[in-house]
Short mmCIF file of C-alpha atoms and ligand atoms in Angstrom, two decimals:
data_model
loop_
_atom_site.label_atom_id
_atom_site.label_comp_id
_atom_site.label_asym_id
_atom_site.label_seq_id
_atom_site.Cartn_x
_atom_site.Cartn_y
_atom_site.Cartn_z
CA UNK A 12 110.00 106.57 64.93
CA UNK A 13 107.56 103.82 65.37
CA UNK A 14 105.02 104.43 68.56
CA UNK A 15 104.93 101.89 71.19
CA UNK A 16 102.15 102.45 73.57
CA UNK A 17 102.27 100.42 76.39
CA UNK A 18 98.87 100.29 78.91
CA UNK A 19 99.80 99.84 82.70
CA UNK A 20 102.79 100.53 84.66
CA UNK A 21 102.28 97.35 86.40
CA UNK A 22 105.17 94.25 86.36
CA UNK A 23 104.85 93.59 82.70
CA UNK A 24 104.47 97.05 81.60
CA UNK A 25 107.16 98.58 83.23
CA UNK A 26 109.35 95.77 82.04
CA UNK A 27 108.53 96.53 77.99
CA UNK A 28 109.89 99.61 78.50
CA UNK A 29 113.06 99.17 80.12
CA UNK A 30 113.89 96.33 77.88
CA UNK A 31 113.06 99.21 74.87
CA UNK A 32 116.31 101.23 76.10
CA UNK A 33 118.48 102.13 72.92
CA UNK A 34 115.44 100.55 70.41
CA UNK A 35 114.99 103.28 68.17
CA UNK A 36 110.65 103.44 69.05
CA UNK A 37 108.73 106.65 71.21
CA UNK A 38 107.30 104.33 74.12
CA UNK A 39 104.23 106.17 75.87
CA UNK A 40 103.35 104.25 79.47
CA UNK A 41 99.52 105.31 80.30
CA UNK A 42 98.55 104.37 83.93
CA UNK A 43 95.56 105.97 85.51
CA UNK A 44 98.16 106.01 88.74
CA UNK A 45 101.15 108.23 88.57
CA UNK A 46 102.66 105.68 90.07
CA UNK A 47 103.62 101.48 90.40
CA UNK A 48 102.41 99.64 92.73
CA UNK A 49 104.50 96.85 93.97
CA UNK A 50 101.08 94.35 95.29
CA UNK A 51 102.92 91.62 96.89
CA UNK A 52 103.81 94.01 99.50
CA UNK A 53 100.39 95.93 99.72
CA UNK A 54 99.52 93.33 102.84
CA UNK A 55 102.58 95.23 104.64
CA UNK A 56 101.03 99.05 103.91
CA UNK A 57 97.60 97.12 105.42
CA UNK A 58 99.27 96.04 108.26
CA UNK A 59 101.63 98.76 109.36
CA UNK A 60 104.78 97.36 108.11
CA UNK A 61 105.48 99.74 105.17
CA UNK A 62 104.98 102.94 103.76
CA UNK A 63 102.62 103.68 101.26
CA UNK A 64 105.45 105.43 99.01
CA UNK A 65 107.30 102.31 100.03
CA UNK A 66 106.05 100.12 97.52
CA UNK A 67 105.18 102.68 95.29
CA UNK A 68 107.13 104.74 93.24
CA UNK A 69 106.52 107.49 90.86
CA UNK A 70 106.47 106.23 87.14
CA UNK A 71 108.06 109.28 85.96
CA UNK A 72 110.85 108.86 87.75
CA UNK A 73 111.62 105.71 87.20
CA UNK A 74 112.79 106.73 83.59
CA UNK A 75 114.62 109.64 83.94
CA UNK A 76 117.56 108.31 82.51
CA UNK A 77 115.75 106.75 79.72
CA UNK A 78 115.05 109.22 77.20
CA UNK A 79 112.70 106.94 74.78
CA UNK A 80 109.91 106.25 77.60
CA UNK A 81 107.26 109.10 78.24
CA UNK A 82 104.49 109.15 80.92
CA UNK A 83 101.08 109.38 80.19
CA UNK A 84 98.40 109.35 83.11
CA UNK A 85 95.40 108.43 81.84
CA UNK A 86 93.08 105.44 81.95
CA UNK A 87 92.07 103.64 78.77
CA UNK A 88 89.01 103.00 77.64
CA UNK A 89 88.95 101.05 74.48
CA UNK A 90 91.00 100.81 71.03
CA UNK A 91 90.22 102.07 67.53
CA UNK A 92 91.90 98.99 65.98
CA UNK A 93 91.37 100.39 62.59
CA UNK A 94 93.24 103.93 63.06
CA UNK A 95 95.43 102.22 65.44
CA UNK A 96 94.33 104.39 68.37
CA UNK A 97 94.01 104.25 72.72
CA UNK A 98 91.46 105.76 73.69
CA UNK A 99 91.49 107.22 77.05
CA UNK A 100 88.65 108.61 79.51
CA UNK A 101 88.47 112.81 78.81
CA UNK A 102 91.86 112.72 76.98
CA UNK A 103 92.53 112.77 73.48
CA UNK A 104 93.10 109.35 72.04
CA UNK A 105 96.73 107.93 71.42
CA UNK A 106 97.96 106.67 68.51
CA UNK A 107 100.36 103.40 68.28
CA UNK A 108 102.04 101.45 65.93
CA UNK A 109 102.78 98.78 68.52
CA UNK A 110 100.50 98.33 71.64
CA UNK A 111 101.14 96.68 74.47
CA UNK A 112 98.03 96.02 77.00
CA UNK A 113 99.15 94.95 80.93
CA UNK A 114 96.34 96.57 82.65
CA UNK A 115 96.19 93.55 85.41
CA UNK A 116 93.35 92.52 87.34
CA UNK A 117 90.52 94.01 89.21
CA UNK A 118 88.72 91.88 92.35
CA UNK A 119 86.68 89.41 91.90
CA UNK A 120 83.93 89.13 94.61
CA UNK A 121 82.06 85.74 92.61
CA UNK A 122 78.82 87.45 93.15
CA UNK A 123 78.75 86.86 97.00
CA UNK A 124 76.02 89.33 98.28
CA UNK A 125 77.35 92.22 100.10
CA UNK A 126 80.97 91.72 99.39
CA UNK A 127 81.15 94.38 96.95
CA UNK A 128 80.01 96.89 99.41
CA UNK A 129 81.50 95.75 102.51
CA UNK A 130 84.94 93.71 102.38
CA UNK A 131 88.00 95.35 102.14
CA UNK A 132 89.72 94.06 99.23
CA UNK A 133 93.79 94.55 98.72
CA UNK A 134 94.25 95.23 95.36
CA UNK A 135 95.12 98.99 95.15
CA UNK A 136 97.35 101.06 97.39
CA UNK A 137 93.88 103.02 98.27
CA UNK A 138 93.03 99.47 99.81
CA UNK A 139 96.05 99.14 101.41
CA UNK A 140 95.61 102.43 103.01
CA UNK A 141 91.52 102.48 103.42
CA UNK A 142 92.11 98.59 105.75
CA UNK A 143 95.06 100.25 107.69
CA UNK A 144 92.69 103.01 108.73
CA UNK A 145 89.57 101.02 109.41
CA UNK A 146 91.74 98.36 111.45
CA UNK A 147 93.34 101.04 113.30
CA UNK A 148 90.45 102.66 114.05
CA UNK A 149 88.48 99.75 115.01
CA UNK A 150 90.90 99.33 118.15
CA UNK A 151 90.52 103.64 118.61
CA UNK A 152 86.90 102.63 118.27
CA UNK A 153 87.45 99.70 121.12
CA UNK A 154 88.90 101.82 123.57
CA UNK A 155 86.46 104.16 123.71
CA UNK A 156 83.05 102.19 123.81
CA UNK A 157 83.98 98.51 124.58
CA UNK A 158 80.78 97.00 124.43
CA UNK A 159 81.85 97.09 120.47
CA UNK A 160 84.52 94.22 121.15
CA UNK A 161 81.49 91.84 121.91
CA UNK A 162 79.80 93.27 118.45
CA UNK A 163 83.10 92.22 116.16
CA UNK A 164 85.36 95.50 116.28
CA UNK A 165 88.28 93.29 117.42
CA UNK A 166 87.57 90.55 114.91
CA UNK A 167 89.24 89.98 111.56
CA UNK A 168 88.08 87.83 108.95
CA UNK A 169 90.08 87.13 105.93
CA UNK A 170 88.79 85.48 103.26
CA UNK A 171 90.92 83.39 100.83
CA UNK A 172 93.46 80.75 102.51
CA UNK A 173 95.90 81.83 99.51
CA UNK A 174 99.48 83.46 99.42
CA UNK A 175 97.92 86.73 100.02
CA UNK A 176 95.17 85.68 102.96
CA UNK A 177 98.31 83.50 104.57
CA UNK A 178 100.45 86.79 104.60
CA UNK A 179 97.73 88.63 105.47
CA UNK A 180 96.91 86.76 108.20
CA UNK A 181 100.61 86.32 109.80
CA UNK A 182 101.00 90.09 109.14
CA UNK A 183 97.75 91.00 111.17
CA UNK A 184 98.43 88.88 114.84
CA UNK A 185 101.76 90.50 114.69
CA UNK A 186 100.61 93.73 114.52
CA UNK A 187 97.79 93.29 116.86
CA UNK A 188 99.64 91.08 119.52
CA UNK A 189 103.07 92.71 118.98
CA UNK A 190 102.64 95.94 118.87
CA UNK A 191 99.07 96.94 119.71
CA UNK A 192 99.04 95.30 122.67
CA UNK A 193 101.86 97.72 124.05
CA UNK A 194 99.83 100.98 122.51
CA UNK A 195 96.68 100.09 124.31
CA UNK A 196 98.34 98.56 127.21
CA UNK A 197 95.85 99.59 130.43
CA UNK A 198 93.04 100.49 128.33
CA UNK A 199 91.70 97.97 126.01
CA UNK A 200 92.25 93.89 125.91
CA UNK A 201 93.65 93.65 123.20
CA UNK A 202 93.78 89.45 123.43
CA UNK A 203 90.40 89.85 123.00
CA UNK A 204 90.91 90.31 118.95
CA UNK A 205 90.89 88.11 116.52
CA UNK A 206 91.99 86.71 113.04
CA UNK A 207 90.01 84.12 111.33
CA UNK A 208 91.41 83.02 107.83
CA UNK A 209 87.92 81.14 106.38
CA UNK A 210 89.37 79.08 102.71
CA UNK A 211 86.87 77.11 101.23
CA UNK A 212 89.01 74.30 100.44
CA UNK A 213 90.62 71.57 102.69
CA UNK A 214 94.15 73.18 103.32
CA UNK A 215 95.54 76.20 103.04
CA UNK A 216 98.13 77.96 100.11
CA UNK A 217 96.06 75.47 97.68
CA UNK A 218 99.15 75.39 94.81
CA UNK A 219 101.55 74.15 97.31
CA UNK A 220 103.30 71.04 98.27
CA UNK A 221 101.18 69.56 101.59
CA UNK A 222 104.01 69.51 103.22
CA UNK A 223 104.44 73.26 102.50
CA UNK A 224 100.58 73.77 103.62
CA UNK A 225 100.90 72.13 106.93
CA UNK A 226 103.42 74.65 107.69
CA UNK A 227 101.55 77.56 107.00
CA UNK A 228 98.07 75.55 109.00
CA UNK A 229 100.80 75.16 111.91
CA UNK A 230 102.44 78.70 111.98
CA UNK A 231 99.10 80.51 111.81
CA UNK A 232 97.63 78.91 114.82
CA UNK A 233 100.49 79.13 116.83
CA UNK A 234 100.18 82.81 115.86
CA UNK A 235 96.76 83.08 117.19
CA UNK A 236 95.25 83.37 113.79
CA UNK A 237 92.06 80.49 113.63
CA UNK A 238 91.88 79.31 110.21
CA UNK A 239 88.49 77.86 108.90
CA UNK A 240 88.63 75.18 106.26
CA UNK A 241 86.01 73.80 104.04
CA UNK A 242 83.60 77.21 105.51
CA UNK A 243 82.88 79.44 102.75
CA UNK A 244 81.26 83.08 103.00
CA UNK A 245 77.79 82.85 102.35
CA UNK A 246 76.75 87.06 102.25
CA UNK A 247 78.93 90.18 104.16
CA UNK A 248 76.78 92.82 105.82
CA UNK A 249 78.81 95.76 107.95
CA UNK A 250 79.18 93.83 111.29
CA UNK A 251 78.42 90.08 110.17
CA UNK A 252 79.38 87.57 108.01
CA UNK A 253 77.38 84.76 107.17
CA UNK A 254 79.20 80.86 106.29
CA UNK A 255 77.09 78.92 103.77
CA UNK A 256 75.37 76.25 106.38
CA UNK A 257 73.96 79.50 108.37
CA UNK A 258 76.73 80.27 111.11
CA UNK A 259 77.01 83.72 111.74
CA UNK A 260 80.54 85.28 113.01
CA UNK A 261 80.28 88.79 114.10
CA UNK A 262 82.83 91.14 112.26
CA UNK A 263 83.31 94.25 111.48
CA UNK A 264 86.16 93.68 108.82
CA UNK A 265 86.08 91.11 106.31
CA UNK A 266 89.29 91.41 104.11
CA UNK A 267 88.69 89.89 100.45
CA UNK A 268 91.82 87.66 99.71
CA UNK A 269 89.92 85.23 97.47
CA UNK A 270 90.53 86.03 94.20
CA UNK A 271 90.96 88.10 90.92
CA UNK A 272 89.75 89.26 87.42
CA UNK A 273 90.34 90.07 84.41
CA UNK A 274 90.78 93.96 83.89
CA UNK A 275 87.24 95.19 82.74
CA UNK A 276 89.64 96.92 79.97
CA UNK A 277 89.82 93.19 78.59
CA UNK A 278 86.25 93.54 77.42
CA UNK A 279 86.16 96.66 75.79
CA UNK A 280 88.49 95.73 73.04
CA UNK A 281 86.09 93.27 71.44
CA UNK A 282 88.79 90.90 71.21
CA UNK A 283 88.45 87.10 72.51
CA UNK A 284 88.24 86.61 76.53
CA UNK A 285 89.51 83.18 77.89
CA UNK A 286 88.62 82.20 81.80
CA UNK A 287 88.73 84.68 84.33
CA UNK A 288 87.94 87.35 81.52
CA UNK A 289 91.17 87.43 80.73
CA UNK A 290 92.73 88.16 76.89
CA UNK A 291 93.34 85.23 74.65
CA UNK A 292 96.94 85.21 73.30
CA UNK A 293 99.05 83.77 70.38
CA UNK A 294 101.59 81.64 71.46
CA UNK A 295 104.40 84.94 70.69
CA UNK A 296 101.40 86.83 73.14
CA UNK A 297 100.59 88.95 70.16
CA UNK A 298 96.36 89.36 70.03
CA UNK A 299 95.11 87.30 67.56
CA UNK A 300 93.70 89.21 64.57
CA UNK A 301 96.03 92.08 65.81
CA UNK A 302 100.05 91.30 65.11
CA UNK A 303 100.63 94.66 66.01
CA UNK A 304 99.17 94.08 69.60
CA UNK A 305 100.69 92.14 72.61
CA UNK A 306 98.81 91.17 75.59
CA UNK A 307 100.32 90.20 79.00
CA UNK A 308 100.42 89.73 82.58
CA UNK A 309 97.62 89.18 84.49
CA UNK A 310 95.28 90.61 81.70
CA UNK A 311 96.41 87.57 79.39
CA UNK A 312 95.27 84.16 79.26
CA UNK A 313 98.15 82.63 77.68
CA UNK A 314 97.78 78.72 76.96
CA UNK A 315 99.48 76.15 79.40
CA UNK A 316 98.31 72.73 79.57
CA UNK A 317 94.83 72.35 80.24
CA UNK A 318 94.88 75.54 81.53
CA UNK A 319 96.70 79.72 81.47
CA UNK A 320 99.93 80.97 83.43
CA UNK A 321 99.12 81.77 86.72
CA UNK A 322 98.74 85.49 87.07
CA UNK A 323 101.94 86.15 89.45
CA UNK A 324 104.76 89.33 89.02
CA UNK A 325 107.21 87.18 87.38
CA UNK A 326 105.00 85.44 84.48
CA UNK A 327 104.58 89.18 83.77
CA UNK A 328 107.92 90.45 84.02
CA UNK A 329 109.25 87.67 81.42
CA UNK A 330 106.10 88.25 79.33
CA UNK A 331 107.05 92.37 79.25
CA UNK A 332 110.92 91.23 78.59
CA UNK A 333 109.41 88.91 75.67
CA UNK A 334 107.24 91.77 73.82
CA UNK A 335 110.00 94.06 74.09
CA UNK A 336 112.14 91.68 72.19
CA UNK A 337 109.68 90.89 69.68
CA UNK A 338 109.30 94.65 69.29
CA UNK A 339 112.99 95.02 68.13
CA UNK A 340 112.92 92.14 66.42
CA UNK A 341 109.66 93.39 64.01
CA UNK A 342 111.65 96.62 63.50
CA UNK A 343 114.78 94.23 62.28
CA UNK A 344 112.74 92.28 59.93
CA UNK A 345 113.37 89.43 62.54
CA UNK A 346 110.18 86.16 63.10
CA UNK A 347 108.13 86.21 66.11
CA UNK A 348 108.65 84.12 68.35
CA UNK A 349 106.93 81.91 70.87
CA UNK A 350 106.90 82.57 74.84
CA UNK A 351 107.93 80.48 77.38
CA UNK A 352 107.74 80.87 80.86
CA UNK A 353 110.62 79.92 82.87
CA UNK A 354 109.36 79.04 86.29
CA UNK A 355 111.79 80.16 89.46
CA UNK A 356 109.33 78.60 92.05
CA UNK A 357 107.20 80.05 94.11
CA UNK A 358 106.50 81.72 97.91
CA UNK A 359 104.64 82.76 100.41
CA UNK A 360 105.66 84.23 104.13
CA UNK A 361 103.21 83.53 107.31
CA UNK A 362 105.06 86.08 109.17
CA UNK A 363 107.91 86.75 111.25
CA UNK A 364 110.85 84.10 110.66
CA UNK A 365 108.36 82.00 109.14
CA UNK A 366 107.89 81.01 105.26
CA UNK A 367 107.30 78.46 102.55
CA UNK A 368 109.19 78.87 99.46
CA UNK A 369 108.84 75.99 96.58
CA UNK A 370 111.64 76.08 94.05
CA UNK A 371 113.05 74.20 91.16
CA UNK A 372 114.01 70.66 91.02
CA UNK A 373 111.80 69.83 93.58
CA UNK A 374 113.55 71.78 96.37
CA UNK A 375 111.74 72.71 99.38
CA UNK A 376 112.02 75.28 102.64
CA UNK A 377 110.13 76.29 105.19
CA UNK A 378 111.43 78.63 108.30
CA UNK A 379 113.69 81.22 108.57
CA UNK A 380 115.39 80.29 105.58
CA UNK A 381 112.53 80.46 103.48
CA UNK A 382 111.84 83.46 105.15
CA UNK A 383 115.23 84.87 104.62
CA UNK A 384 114.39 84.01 100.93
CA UNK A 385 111.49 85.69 100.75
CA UNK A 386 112.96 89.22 102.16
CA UNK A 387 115.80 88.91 99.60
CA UNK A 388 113.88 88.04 96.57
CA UNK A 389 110.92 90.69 97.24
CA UNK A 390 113.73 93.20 98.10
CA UNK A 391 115.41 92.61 94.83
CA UNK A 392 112.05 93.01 92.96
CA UNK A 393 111.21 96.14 94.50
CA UNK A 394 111.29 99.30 91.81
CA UNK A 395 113.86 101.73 92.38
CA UNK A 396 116.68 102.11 94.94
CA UNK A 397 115.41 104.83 97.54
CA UNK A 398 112.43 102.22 97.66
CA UNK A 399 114.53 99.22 98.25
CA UNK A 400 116.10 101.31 100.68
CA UNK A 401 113.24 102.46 102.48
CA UNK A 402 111.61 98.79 102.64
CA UNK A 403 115.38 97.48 104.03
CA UNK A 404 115.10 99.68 106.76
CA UNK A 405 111.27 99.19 108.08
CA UNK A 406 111.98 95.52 108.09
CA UNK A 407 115.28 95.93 109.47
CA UNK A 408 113.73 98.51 112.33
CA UNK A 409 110.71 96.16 112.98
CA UNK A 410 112.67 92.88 113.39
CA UNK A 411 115.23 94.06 115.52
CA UNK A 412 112.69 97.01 117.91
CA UNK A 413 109.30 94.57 117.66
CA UNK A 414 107.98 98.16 116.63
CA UNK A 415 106.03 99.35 113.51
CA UNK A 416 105.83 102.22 111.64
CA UNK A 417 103.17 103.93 109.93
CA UNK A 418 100.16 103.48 112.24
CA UNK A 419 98.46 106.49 111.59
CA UNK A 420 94.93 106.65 110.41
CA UNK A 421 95.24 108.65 107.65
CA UNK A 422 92.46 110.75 105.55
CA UNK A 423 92.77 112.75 102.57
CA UNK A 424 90.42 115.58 104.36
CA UNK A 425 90.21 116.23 107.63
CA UNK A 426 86.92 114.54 109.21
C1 FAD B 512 97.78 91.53 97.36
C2 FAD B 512 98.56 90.85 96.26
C3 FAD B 512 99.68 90.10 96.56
C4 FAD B 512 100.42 89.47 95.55
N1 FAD B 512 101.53 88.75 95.87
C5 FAD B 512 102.28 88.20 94.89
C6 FAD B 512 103.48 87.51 95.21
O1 FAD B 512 103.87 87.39 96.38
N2 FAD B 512 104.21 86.98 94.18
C7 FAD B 512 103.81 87.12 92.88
O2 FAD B 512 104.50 86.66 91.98
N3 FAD B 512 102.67 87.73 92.56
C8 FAD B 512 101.90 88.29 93.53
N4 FAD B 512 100.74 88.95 93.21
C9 FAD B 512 100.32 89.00 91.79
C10 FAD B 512 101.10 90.05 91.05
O3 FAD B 512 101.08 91.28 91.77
C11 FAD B 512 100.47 90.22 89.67
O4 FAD B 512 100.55 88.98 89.01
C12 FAD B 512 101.21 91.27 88.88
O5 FAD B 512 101.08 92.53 89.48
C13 FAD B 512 100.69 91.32 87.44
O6 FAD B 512 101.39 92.29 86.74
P1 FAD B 512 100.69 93.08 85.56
O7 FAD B 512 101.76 93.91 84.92
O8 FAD B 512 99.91 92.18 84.73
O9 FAD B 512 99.62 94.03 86.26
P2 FAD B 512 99.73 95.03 87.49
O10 FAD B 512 101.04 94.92 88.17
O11 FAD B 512 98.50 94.83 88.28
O12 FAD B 512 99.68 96.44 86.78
C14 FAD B 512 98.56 96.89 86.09
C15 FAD B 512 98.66 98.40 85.97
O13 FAD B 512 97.65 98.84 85.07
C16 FAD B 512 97.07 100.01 85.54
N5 FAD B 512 95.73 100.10 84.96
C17 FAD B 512 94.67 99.30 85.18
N6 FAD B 512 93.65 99.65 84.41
C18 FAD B 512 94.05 100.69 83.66
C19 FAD B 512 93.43 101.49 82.66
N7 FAD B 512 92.17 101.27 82.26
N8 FAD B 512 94.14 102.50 82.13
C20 FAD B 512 95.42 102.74 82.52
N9 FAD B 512 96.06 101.99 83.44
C21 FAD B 512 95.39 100.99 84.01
C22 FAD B 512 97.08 99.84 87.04
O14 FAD B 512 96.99 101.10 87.70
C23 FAD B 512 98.41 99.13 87.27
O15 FAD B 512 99.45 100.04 87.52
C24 FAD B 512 99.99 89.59 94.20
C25 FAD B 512 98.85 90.33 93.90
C26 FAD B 512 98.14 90.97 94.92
C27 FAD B 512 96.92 91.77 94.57
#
């Protein structure tokens, strides 16, 4: 049987191998995480809305009933193009007749000084997890010395005025004005925090209809949040942040919304690298010079226009679907064929009852239907049923009870 090996168990990843079921190929998944992480919902495991196993399930198990998928956990280093071979960090190297790379993207902090060490960017479940605890325990912090409040412990910034800063944003004043108001009710002020979303351009949720954007300007500051346009972070140290033009806003979290990467993996195949870093692509998203080689996702640059796809969960999921196809289609004698994206519109949520989605034909909402939308869609998209499950009832216990879940401040050793 021909070897498909298939690098990250991200959208696009996951999707080449359930679209192999009943193709007569040995498909090897290698993530350095055991498990997928669904990231449009990572803001929720931030904020308190969700589990960490909530948008996360086990790889594994996801393909018990598929007997032509293994599991490899591992994290690749490079490729040995000419003896067809993955090589991975302190494991043996895997060899492939078909390879499949949708290893994502990594953070991409533009070179602003101090980011790197300082923000909190939400990328990885261990973000997710690392800004619950350090939000949480900025209010512990609070409560017990409050001359901290005055330093920035009760102040969020969030950088990037995008899908995942709006969300983030919207997620955050809930949390804090919702719910820990009522735990620290007596003891701390809590309407002495704040959210600041700073976005370097002129409006907010910068791919979307104005009309869209005004919404999102609108709902934010009607949630409390202060959003910042045209300001852009000048250099992050532990407690401040500095705006280019020399203001100074005293913070002690600065959450990194503002953009993304390339997978370093990209560069260590010595294959071409289009903007972004990201891996040029034939139009069939084969790597050129290597047929036997399929790039996609957010690791691919694959030719639009003037520009590449936007990197977004379902240009990878159709791009996975689209290998997988091709994959049968070599081992039929069948002709490659050419990708194309089908675009189902796009969306972003602010918060409770509050959304913009952008669909096709022009079609617009905003509100609780959009919102409604947006629940529906991200609950059909989420891997696995016990997941789905699990998210249904956190949103379903938070909407109706005003309550949230998971606020613990969680280490992996005790302190
Ligand atoms: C916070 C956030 C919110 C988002 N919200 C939305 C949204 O609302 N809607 C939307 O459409 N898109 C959203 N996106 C974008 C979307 O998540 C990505 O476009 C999508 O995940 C890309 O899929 P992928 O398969 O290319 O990579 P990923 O899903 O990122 O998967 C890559 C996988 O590769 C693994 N990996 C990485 N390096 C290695 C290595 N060297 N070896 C082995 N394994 C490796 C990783 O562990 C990961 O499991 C969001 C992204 C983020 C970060």
């Amino acid at each position: 049987l021909k070897r498909v090996v298939v690098v990250g168990a991200g959208f696009g990843g996951l999707e080449v191998a359930t679209h192999l079921r009943g193709v007569p190929v040995e498909v090897t998944v290698v993530d350095r995480n055991n498990f997928h992480t669904f990231q449009p919902l990572l803001y929720q495991v931030a904020t308190a809305g969700l589990n960490a196993a909530d948008v996360a399930p086990a790889v594994r198990g996801l393909f018990h009933r598929q007997a032509n998928v293994a599991f490899r956990r591992g994290s690749a280093t490079g490729v040995d193009w000419e003896n067809r071979r993955l090589f991975l960090a302190e494991q043996d190297p895997l060899p492939f007749d078909h390879l499949v790379v949708g290893a994502g993207s990594v953070t991409n902090f533009f070179g602003v000084p101090g980011a790197a060490e300082h923000a909190f960017p939400l990328y990885t479940l261990a973000d997710a997890t690392r800004l619950r605890n350090h939000v949480l325990e900025r209010f512990e912090a609070a409560e017990s010395h409050p001359d901290l409040v005055a330093d920035g412990a009760l102040t969020f910034v969030i950088v990037g005025g995008g899908p995942t800063g709006v969300e983030t944003a919207g997620a955050l004043a809930e949390l804090i004005h919702a719910v820990l108001r009522k735990d620290f009710r007596g003891t701390l002020d809590v309407a002495r925090a704040q959210v600041v979303v700073v976005e370097m351009e002129p409006a907010l949720l910068g791919a979307f209809h104005p009309a869209s954007q005004r919404h999102a300007l609108d709902t934010l500051r009607s949630r409390r949040v202060e959003v910042r346009l045209g300001a852009r972070v000048s250099a992050v140290e532990p407690t401040r942040i500095t705006l280019a033009g020399g203001e100074i806003i005293s913070a002690h979290t600065l959450i990194w919304a503002a953009g993304v990467q390339a997978n370093p993996l990209a560069g260590a195949l010595g294959v071409a690298q289009g903007r972004g870093g990201r891996i040029v692509v034939d139009a069939d998203l084969s790597i050129p010079g290597h047929p036997e080689a399929y790039a996609i996702g957010d690791i691919a640059h694959v030719a639009a226009g003037d520009g590449a796809l936007p990197q977004l969960a379902p240009v990878a999921m159709q791009a996975g679907r689209h290998v997988a196809a091709q994959i049968k289609a070599d081992l039929e004698g069948g002709r490659s064929k050419p990708f194309r994206y089908v675009d189902k519109g796009t969306m972003a949520t602010i918060g409770r009852r509050a959304a913009v989605a952008e669909l096709p034909h022009g079609l617009r909402l905003s509100g609780t239907p959009a919102w409604f939308a947006w629940l529906g869609l991200h609950l059909l998209y989420v891997a696995g049923n016990r997941n789905r499950l699990s998210v249904l009832l956190n949103w379903g216990w938070s909407y109706l009870t005003w309550d949230r879940g998971p606020r613990l401040i969680l280490r992996s050793e005790e302190p």
